[in-house]
């Protein structure tokens, strides 16, 4: 079975593992599935061939036989449901792991994305300097709740799961802001995720594609 994902031929993160193909690569590495990457340009993702795969003209996409998926949440969930290694066998624990995936994507990621918007899309606006601390504080509010919940646990709910894969992927984008270091248990949690061999392989592949190293 050949799995093909799409990624930017020149990723805006310069190969730092922050573009969203990395989380899909990581999931595939965790379950031991090989995959191919079709590299696309910023222009190509807005053209009909790519829009047929992804209605919003984004990466990554996922193709496996006749199945085409978009949205990293759906893609990682699909991988986790098809292969052992990312979801617990116990039905209740499985449901909780999936809840954490949704929490990462719909509760924790949105304020973090706002920071990227504030920094890169709005920095020339007269109100930008005033807005930035508000955006940072909204992130802190959310991240603090997660920090309290995690306490000194290694992972969100027992063993590592797709919930952790998604949460770590989302939190990684905070590192450059300094906010992650304000919550040492979360900084350690992210470091644990990054230390997983499957993450290293995914990171190295994304870096190699963007830097040749
Ligand atoms: N909700 C979708 C998902 O989870 O799959 C979001 C997909 C998405 O936003 N993809 C981005 C994209 O295609 C690529 S990752 N954008 C083009 C567009 O929308 O027109 C973007 C990215 C780049 C760099 C960093 N970084 O440096 O931190 C992070 C994310």
CSV table of C-alpha atoms and ligand atoms in Angstrom, one decimal:
chain,number,residue,atom,x,y,z
A,1,UNK,CA,0.0,0.0,0.0
A,2,UNK,CA,1.5,3.3,-1.1
A,3,UNK,CA,0.8,6.3,1.1
A,4,UNK,CA,1.5,9.7,-0.5
A,5,UNK,CA,1.4,13.0,1.4
A,6,UNK,CA,1.9,16.5,0.2
A,7,UNK,CA,4.3,19.1,1.7
A,8,UNK,CA,5.7,22.4,0.6
A,9,UNK,CA,8.7,22.2,-1.8
A,10,UNK,CA,10.1,25.2,0.2
A,11,UNK,CA,8.4,25.2,3.6
A,12,UNK,CA,8.1,28.6,5.4
A,13,UNK,CA,9.6,27.1,8.6
A,14,UNK,CA,12.8,26.3,6.7
A,15,UNK,CA,12.7,22.7,7.9
A,16,UNK,CA,12.2,23.2,11.6
A,17,UNK,CA,9.5,20.6,11.9
A,18,UNK,CA,6.8,23.3,12.3
A,19,UNK,CA,4.8,22.9,9.1
A,20,UNK,CA,1.9,20.6,9.4
A,21,UNK,CA,3.3,17.8,7.3
A,22,UNK,CA,5.6,17.0,10.2
A,23,UNK,CA,2.7,15.7,12.4
A,24,UNK,CA,1.5,13.4,9.7
A,25,UNK,CA,5.1,12.2,9.0
A,26,UNK,CA,5.4,11.6,12.8
A,27,UNK,CA,2.2,9.5,13.0
A,28,UNK,CA,3.3,7.4,10.0
A,29,UNK,CA,6.7,6.9,11.7
A,30,UNK,CA,5.1,5.9,15.0
A,31,UNK,CA,3.1,3.1,13.3
A,32,UNK,CA,5.9,2.0,11.0
A,33,UNK,CA,4.2,2.9,7.7
A,34,UNK,CA,6.5,4.1,4.8
A,35,UNK,CA,5.2,7.0,2.7
A,36,UNK,CA,6.1,9.1,-0.2
A,37,UNK,CA,6.0,12.9,-0.4
A,38,UNK,CA,4.8,14.9,-3.3
A,39,UNK,CA,6.3,18.4,-3.0
A,40,UNK,CA,4.1,21.3,-4.1
A,41,UNK,CA,4.6,25.0,-4.5
A,42,UNK,CA,2.5,27.8,-3.0
A,43,UNK,CA,1.1,28.4,-6.4
A,44,UNK,CA,0.3,24.8,-7.1
A,45,UNK,CA,-1.8,24.4,-3.9
A,46,UNK,CA,-4.2,27.0,-5.3
A,47,UNK,CA,-4.6,25.2,-8.7
A,48,UNK,CA,-7.4,22.8,-9.6
A,49,UNK,CA,-5.3,19.6,-9.3
A,50,UNK,CA,-4.5,20.3,-5.7
A,51,UNK,CA,-7.9,21.8,-4.9
A,52,UNK,CA,-9.4,18.5,-6.0
A,53,UNK,CA,-7.5,16.9,-3.1
A,54,UNK,CA,-7.9,19.8,-0.6
A,55,UNK,CA,-10.8,22.2,-1.0
A,56,UNK,CA,-9.0,24.9,1.0
A,57,UNK,CA,-5.8,24.8,-1.0
A,58,UNK,CA,-3.5,23.7,1.8
A,59,UNK,CA,-1.0,21.1,2.8
A,60,UNK,CA,-0.8,18.4,3.9
A,61,UNK,CA,-3.0,15.9,2.0
A,62,UNK,CA,-3.0,12.2,2.4
A,63,UNK,CA,-3.6,9.6,-0.4
A,64,UNK,CA,-3.9,5.9,0.1
A,65,UNK,CA,-5.3,3.8,-2.8
A,66,UNK,CA,-8.6,5.6,-3.7
A,67,UNK,CA,-8.8,7.5,-0.4
A,68,UNK,CA,-8.0,11.2,-0.2
A,69,UNK,CA,-7.9,13.0,3.1
A,70,UNK,CA,-7.1,16.6,4.2
A,71,UNK,CA,-6.9,18.1,7.7
A,72,UNK,CA,-4.2,16.8,9.9
A,73,UNK,CA,-6.7,15.8,12.6
A,74,UNK,CA,-8.5,13.6,10.2
A,75,UNK,CA,-5.3,12.2,8.7
A,76,UNK,CA,-3.7,11.4,12.1
A,77,UNK,CA,-6.9,9.8,13.4
A,78,UNK,CA,-7.2,7.7,10.2
A,79,UNK,CA,-3.6,6.5,10.6
A,80,UNK,CA,-4.1,5.8,14.3
A,81,UNK,CA,-7.3,3.8,13.7
A,82,UNK,CA,-5.8,1.7,10.9
A,83,UNK,CA,-2.6,0.8,12.6
A,84,UNK,CA,-1.5,-0.2,16.1
A,85,UNK,CA,0.6,2.1,18.2
A,86,UNK,CA,-1.2,5.4,18.5
A,87,UNK,CA,-4.5,4.6,20.3
A,88,UNK,CA,-5.1,2.4,23.3
A,89,UNK,CA,-7.1,-0.9,22.9
A,90,UNK,CA,-9.5,-0.1,25.8
A,91,UNK,CA,-12.5,1.7,24.3
A,92,UNK,CA,-12.8,4.3,27.0
A,93,UNK,CA,-9.1,5.1,26.9
A,94,UNK,CA,-9.3,5.3,23.1
A,95,UNK,CA,-12.2,7.8,23.3
A,96,UNK,CA,-10.2,9.9,25.8
A,97,UNK,CA,-7.1,9.9,23.5
A,98,UNK,CA,-9.3,11.2,20.7
A,99,UNK,CA,-10.7,13.9,22.9
A,100,UNK,CA,-7.2,15.1,23.5
A,101,UNK,CA,-6.6,15.2,19.8
A,102,UNK,CA,-9.6,17.5,19.5
A,103,UNK,CA,-8.5,19.5,22.5
A,104,UNK,CA,-5.1,20.1,20.8
A,105,UNK,CA,-6.7,21.2,17.5
A,106,UNK,CA,-9.7,23.1,18.6
A,107,UNK,CA,-8.9,24.5,22.1
A,108,UNK,CA,-5.1,24.9,22.3
A,109,UNK,CA,-4.0,25.5,18.7
A,110,UNK,CA,-6.4,28.5,17.8
A,111,UNK,CA,-4.8,31.0,20.2
A,112,UNK,CA,-1.3,29.9,19.1
A,113,UNK,CA,-2.3,30.5,15.5
A,114,UNK,CA,-3.5,33.9,16.5
A,115,UNK,CA,0.1,34.7,17.6
A,116,UNK,CA,1.4,33.8,14.2
A,117,UNK,CA,-1.2,36.0,12.6
A,118,UNK,CA,-0.4,38.9,15.0
A,119,UNK,CA,3.4,38.6,14.3
A,120,UNK,CA,3.4,38.0,10.6
A,121,UNK,CA,0.2,39.3,9.1
A,122,UNK,CA,-0.6,42.3,11.3
A,123,UNK,CA,2.8,43.7,12.4
A,124,UNK,CA,2.4,46.7,10.1
A,125,UNK,CA,-1.0,47.7,11.7
A,126,UNK,CA,-1.0,50.7,14.1
A,127,UNK,CA,-2.7,48.6,16.8
A,128,UNK,CA,-0.4,45.6,16.4
A,129,UNK,CA,1.9,46.4,19.4
A,130,UNK,CA,-1.1,46.8,21.7
A,131,UNK,CA,-2.7,43.6,20.6
A,132,UNK,CA,0.3,41.3,20.9
A,133,UNK,CA,0.3,41.2,24.8
A,134,UNK,CA,-3.4,40.3,24.7
A,135,UNK,CA,-2.8,37.5,22.3
A,136,UNK,CA,0.2,36.2,24.4
A,137,UNK,CA,-2.0,36.3,27.6
A,138,UNK,CA,-4.8,34.3,25.9
A,139,UNK,CA,-2.2,31.6,25.1
A,140,UNK,CA,-0.9,31.7,28.6
A,141,UNK,CA,-4.4,31.2,30.0
A,142,UNK,CA,-4.9,28.1,27.9
A,143,UNK,CA,-1.5,26.7,28.4
A,144,UNK,CA,-1.6,27.2,32.1
A,145,UNK,CA,-4.8,25.1,32.3
A,146,UNK,CA,-3.0,22.3,30.4
A,147,UNK,CA,0.0,22.6,32.7
A,148,UNK,CA,-2.1,22.2,35.8
A,149,UNK,CA,-3.9,19.2,34.4
A,150,UNK,CA,-0.7,17.5,33.4
A,151,UNK,CA,1.1,18.1,36.6
A,152,UNK,CA,4.1,15.7,36.6
A,153,UNK,CA,2.6,13.2,34.2
A,154,UNK,CA,4.7,12.0,31.3
A,155,UNK,CA,1.8,11.9,28.8
A,156,UNK,CA,-1.8,13.3,28.8
A,157,UNK,CA,-3.6,10.0,29.7
A,158,UNK,CA,-1.4,7.0,30.5
A,159,UNK,CA,0.7,5.8,27.6
A,160,UNK,CA,1.7,8.0,24.7
A,161,UNK,CA,-1.1,8.4,22.1
A,162,UNK,CA,-2.3,10.3,19.1
A,163,UNK,CA,-3.5,12.9,21.6
A,164,UNK,CA,0.0,13.5,22.7
A,165,UNK,CA,1.3,13.5,19.2
A,166,UNK,CA,-1.1,16.3,18.3
A,167,UNK,CA,-0.7,18.3,21.5
A,168,UNK,CA,3.1,18.2,21.3
A,169,UNK,CA,2.9,19.2,17.6
A,170,UNK,CA,0.7,22.2,18.5
A,171,UNK,CA,2.9,23.3,21.5
A,172,UNK,CA,6.1,23.1,19.5
A,173,UNK,CA,5.1,26.3,17.7
A,174,UNK,CA,5.2,28.2,21.1
A,175,UNK,CA,8.9,27.6,21.7
A,176,UNK,CA,10.2,30.7,19.9
A,177,UNK,CA,7.8,32.9,21.9
A,178,UNK,CA,9.3,31.9,25.2
A,179,UNK,CA,5.9,30.9,26.6
A,180,UNK,CA,6.7,27.2,26.7
A,181,UNK,CA,9.6,27.8,29.1
A,182,UNK,CA,7.3,29.5,31.5
A,183,UNK,CA,5.7,26.1,32.1
A,184,UNK,CA,8.5,23.7,32.9
A,185,UNK,CA,6.3,20.6,33.0
A,186,UNK,CA,5.1,21.4,29.5
A,187,UNK,CA,8.5,22.2,28.2
A,188,UNK,CA,9.6,18.8,29.5
A,189,UNK,CA,6.5,17.2,27.9
A,190,UNK,CA,7.4,18.6,24.5
A,191,UNK,CA,11.0,17.6,24.9
A,192,UNK,CA,9.8,14.0,25.6
A,193,UNK,CA,7.8,14.1,22.4
A,194,UNK,CA,10.7,15.4,20.4
A,195,UNK,CA,13.0,12.7,21.9
A,196,UNK,CA,10.8,9.9,20.5
A,197,UNK,CA,12.7,8.1,17.6
A,198,UNK,CA,9.6,8.4,15.4
A,199,UNK,CA,9.6,12.2,15.9
A,200,UNK,CA,13.3,12.4,15.1
A,201,UNK,CA,12.8,10.5,11.9
A,202,UNK,CA,9.9,12.8,10.9
A,203,UNK,CA,11.8,15.9,11.8
A,204,UNK,CA,14.9,14.8,10.0
A,205,UNK,CA,12.9,14.0,6.8
A,206,UNK,CA,11.2,17.4,6.9
A,207,UNK,CA,14.5,19.2,7.5
A,208,UNK,CA,16.3,17.2,4.7
A,209,UNK,CA,13.5,18.1,2.3
A,210,UNK,CA,14.0,21.8,3.1
A,211,UNK,CA,17.7,22.1,3.6
A,212,UNK,CA,19.2,19.1,1.9
A,213,UNK,CA,20.9,18.2,5.3
B,1,LIG,N1,-6.3,22.9,9.7
B,1,LIG,C1,-5.4,22.5,8.7
B,1,LIG,C2,-4.7,21.2,9.1
B,1,LIG,O1,-4.5,20.9,10.3
B,1,LIG,O2,-4.4,20.4,8.2
B,1,LIG,C3,-4.4,23.6,8.5
B,1,LIG,C4,-3.4,23.3,7.3
B,1,LIG,C5,-2.5,24.5,7.1
B,1,LIG,O3,-2.7,25.6,7.6
B,1,LIG,N2,-1.5,24.3,6.2
B,1,LIG,C6,-0.6,25.3,5.9
B,1,LIG,C7,-0.9,25.8,4.4
B,1,LIG,O4,-1.1,25.0,3.6
B,1,LIG,C8,0.8,24.7,5.8
B,1,LIG,S1,1.5,24.6,7.4
B,1,LIG,N3,-1.0,27.1,4.3
B,1,LIG,C9,-1.2,27.7,3.0
B,1,LIG,C10,-2.5,28.4,2.8
B,1,LIG,O5,-3.3,28.3,3.8
B,1,LIG,O6,-2.7,29.1,1.8
B,1,LIG,C11,1.9,26.3,7.7
B,1,LIG,C12,3.0,26.6,8.6
B,1,LIG,C13,4.1,27.1,8.0
B,1,LIG,C14,5.1,27.5,8.9
B,1,LIG,C15,5.0,27.4,10.2
B,1,LIG,N4,6.0,27.8,11.1
B,1,LIG,O7,7.1,28.3,10.7
B,1,LIG,O8,5.8,27.8,12.3
B,1,LIG,C16,3.9,26.8,10.7
B,1,LIG,C17,2.9,26.4,9.9
